[in-house]
Coordinates of C-alpha atoms in Angstrom, one line a residue:
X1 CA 0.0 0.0 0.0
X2 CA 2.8 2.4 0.7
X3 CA 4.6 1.4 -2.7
X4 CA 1.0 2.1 -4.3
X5 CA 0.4 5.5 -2.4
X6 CA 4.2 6.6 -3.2
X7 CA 3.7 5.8 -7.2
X8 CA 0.4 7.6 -7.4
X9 CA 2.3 10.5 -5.7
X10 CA 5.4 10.2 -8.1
X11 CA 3.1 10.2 -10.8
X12 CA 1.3 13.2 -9.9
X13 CA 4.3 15.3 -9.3
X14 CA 5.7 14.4 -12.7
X15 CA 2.4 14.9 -14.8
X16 CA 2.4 18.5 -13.0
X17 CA 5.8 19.2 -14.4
X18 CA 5.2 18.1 -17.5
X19 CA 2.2 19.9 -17.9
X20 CA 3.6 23.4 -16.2
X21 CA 6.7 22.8 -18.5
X22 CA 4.6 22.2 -21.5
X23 CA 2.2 25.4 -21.3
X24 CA 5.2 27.7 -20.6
X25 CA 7.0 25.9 -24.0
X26 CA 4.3 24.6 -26.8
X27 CA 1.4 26.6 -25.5
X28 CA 2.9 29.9 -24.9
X29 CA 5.4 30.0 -27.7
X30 CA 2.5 29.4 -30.1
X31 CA -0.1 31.4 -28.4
X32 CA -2.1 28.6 -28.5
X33 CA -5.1 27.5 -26.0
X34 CA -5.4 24.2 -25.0
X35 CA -8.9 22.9 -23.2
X36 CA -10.6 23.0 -20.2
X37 CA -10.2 25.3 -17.6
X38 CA -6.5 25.8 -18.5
X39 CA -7.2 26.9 -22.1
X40 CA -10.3 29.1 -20.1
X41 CA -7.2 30.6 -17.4
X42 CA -4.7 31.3 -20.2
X43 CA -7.5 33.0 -22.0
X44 CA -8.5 35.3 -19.5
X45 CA -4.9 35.9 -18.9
X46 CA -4.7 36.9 -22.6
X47 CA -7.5 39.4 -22.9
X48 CA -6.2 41.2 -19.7
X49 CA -3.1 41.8 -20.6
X50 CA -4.2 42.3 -24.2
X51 CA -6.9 45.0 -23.1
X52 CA -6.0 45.9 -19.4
X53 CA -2.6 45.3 -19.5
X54 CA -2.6 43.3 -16.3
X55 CA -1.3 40.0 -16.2
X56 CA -3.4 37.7 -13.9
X57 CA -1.6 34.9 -12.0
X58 CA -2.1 32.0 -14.0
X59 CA -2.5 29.4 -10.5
X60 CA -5.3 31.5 -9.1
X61 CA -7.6 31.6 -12.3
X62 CA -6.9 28.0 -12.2
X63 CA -7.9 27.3 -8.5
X64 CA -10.5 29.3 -8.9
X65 CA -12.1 27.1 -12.0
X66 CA -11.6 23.6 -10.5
X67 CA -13.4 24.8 -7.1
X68 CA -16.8 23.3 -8.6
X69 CA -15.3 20.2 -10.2
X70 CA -13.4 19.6 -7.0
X71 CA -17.0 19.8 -5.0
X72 CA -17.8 16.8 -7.8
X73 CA -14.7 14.9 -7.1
X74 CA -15.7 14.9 -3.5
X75 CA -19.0 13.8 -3.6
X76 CA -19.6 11.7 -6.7
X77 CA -16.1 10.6 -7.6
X78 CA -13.9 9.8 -4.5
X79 CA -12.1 11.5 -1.9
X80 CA -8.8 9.8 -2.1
X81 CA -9.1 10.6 -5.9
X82 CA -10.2 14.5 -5.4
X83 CA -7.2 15.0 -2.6
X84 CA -4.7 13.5 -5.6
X85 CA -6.0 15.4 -8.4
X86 CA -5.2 18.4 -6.0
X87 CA -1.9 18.0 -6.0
X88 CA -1.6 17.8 -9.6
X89 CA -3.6 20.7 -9.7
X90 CA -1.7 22.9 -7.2
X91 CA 1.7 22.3 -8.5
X92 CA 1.2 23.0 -12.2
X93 CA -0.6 25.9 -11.5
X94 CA 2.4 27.3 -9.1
X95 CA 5.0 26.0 -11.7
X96 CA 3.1 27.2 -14.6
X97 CA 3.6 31.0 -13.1
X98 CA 7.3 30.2 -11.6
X99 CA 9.2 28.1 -14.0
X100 CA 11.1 30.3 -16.9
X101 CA 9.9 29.8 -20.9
X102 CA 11.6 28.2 -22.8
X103 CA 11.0 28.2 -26.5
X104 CA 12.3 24.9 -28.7
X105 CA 10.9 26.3 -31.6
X106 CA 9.1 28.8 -33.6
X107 CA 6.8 26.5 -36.1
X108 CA 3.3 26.9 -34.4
X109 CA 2.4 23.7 -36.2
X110 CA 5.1 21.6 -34.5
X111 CA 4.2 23.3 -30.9
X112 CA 0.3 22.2 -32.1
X113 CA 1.1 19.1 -32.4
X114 CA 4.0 17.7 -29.6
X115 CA 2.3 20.5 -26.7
X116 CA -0.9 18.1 -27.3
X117 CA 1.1 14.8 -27.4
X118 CA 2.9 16.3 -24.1
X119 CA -0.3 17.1 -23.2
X120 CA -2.1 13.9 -23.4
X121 CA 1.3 12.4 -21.3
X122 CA 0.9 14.6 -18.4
X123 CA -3.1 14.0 -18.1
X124 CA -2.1 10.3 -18.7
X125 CA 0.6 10.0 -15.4
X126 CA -2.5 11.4 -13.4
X127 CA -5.0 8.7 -14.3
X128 CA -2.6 6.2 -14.2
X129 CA -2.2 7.2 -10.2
X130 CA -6.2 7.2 -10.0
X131 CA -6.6 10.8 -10.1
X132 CA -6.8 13.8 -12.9
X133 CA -6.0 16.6 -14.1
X134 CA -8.8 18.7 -12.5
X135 CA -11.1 20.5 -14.4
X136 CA -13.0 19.2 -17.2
X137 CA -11.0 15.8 -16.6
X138 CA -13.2 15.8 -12.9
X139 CA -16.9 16.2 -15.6
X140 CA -15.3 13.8 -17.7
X141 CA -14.5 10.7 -15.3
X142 CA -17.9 11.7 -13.5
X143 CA -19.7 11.1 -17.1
X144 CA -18.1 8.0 -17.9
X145 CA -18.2 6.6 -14.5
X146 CA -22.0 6.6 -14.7
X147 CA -22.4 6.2 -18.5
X148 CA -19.5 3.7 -19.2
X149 CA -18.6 5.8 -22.1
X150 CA -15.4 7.9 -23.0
X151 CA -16.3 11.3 -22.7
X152 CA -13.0 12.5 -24.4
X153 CA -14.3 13.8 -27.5
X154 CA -17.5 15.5 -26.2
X155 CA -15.3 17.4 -23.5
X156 CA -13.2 18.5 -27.2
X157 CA -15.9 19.8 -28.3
X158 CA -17.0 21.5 -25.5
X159 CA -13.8 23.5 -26.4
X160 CA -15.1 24.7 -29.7
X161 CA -16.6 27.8 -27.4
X162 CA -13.5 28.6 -25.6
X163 CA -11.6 28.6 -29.2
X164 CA -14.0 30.8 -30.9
X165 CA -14.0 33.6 -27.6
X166 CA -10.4 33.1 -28.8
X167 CA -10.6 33.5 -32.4
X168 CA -12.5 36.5 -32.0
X169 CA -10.8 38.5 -29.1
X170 CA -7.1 37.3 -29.4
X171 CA -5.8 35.4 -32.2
X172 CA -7.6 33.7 -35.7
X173 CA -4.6 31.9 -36.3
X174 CA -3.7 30.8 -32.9
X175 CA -7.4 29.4 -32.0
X176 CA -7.5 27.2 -35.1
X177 CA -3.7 25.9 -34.1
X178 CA -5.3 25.6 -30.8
X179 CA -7.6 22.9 -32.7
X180 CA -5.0 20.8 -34.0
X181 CA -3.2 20.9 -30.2
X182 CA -6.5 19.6 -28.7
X183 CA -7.1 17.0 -31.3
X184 CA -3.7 15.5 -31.0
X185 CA -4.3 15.2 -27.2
X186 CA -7.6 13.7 -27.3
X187 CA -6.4 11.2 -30.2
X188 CA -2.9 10.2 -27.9
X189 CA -4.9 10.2 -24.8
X190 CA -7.5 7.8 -26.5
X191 CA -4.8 5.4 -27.3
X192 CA -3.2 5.4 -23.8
X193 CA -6.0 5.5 -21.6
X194 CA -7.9 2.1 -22.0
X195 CA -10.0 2.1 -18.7
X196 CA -13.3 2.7 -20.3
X197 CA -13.2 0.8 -23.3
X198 CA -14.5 -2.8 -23.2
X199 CA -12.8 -5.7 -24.9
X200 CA -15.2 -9.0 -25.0
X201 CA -12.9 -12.5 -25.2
X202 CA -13.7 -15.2 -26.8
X203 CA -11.8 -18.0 -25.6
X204 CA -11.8 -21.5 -27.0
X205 CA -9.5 -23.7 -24.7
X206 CA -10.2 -27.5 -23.6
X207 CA -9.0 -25.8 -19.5
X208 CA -12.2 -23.9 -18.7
X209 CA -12.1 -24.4 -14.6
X210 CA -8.4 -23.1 -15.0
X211 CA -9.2 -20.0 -17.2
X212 CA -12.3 -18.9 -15.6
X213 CA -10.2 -18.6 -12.2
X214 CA -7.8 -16.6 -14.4
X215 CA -10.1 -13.7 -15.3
X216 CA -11.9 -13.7 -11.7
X217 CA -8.4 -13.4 -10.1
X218 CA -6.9 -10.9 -12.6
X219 CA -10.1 -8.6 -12.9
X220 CA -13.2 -9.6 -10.7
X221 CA -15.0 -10.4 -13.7
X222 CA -17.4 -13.8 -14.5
X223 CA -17.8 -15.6 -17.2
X224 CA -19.9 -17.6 -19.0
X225 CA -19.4 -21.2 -20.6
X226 CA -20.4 -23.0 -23.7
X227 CA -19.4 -26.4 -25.0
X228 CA -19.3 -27.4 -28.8
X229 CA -17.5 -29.2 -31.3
X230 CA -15.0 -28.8 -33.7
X231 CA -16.1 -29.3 -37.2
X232 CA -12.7 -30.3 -38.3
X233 CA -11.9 -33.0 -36.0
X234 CA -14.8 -33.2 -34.4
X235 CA -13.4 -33.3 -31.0
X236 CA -15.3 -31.4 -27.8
X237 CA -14.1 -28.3 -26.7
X238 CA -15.2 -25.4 -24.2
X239 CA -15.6 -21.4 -24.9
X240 CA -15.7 -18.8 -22.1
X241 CA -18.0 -15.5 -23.0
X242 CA -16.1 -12.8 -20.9
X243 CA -16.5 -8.9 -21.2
X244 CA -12.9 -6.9 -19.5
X245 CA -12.0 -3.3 -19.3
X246 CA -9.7 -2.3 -21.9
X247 CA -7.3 -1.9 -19.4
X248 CA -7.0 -5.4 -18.4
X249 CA -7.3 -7.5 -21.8
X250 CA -3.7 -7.3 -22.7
X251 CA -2.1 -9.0 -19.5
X252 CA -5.2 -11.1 -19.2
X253 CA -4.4 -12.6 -22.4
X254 CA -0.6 -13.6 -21.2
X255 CA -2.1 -15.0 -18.8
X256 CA -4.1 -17.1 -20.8
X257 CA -1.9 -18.2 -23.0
X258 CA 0.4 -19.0 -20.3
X259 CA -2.0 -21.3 -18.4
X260 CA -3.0 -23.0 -22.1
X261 CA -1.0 -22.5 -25.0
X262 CA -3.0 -24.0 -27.0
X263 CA -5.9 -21.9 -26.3
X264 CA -7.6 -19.6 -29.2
X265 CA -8.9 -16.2 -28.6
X266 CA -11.0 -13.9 -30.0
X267 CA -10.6 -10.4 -28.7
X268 CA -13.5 -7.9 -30.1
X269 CA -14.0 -4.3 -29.0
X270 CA -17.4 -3.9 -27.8
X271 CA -19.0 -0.6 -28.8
X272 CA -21.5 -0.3 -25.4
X273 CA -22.3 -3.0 -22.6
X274 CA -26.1 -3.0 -21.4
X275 CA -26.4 -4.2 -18.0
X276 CA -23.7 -5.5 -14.8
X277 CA -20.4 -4.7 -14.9
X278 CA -18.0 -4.8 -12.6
X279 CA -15.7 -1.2 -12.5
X280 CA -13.3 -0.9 -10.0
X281 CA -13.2 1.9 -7.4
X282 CA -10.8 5.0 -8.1
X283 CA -10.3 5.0 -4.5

């Protein structure tokens, strides 16, 4: 448990960096806006500075968003979860305003595309430690906690507004960088984060007893068991019916395989599950 809380804390730490070191490269070098409520801070920032000429601390605009989706963490997601997403919150806001730019590079198109791969990364090490990014990650994992759906890609195009206020008030250019920066980060993220998605295994082996304890060790799910024939040799085999979080397929399979080489399975991505299913708590 100590090894588990340390990681998640490690992790934290260095998703904050990333993403403090990331907005004061990428983002700012390019102007562009990423989503959420740190595209919506750095925004604000703009326009006052742009029109006031006062530059607003970057950490308070930031605190001040997540207050609400903290309240949700709290009371809908998990309180462990919430107290980790705060540190991630708390130190990339502080380091965002206290670490120095640095510029890599002038090509807004290359700052587009690796900020939202660095991006995706940093909002990645937080929900690998069972916590977020704050913000619209909070609405998001709320969403798909009671759905069972990815909510990425609506929360994107959430940040069509936000882009537009942009557009018009800042920077044309910049804003429809912005887009590219948001898609690549939704698209990376997508790849890396499998918790949500469902895989359904198909497994033909002649060791049911011995694969069904498999998957109830490895991920607390059931299964369900049919018996046939082959047509080719006409010898009897089993087939376990199991549905597994994204998450879990790939070392469940090893598993598998390990306990009965000579098993085959069928690995489909299932589009939406209707009824029980086992998720396990962030907390």
């Amino acid at each position: 448990m100590i090894k588990k809380e340390i990681k998640r804390i490690l992790l934290n730490i260095f998703g904050a960096i990333l993403m403090a070191v990331n907005i004061n490269t990428f983002v700012h070098s390019a102007n562009l806006i990423p989503g959420g409520f740190s595209g919506a801070a750095l925004l604000i920032q703009n326009i006052s500075q742009k029109y006031f000429g006062l530059k607003l601390p970057f950490s308070i605009l930031v605190y001040i968003f997540n207050v609400f989706p903290i309240y949700i963490g709290f009371r809908y997601i998990g309180k462990k979860f919430t107290l980790y997403s705060m540190i991630m919150i708390i130190i990339s806001g502080l380091l965002t305003d206290f670490i120095p730019g640095l510029k890599i590079t002038d090509d807004i198109l290359l700052c587009s595309i690796f900020g939202g791969i660095c991006n995706a990364i940093a909002i990645n090490c937080c929900l690998m430690a069972d916590s977020s990014s704050g913000g619209t990650d909070f609405i998001s994992i709320y969403v798909s906690e009671k759905t069972g759906k990815s909510a990425w890609n609506y929360i994107m195009a959430g940040n069509f507004c936000i882009l537009l206020i942009a557009g018009i008030l800042i920077n044309w250019n910049a804003a429809l960088y912005s887009i590219i920066f948001q898609y690549a980060s939704t698209q990376i993220l997508n790849f890396l984060y499998k918790r949500y998605e469902k895989i359904t295994l198909l497994i033909i082996t002649d060791k049911p007893n011995e694969i069904y304890k498999i998957i109830r060790e490895q991920t607390n799910h059931d299964a369900t068991v049919f018996n046939g024939k082959g047509c080719y040799r006409g010898t009897e085999h089993s087939m376990l019916y199991s549905v597994v979080s994204g998450s879990e397929s790939g070392n469940l399979e090893k598993q598998i395989r390990l306990a009965d080489p000579n098993a085959f399975i069928n690995v489909i991505r299932s589009k939406s599950i209707v009824g029980r299913f086992f998720k396990r708590n962030l907390d």
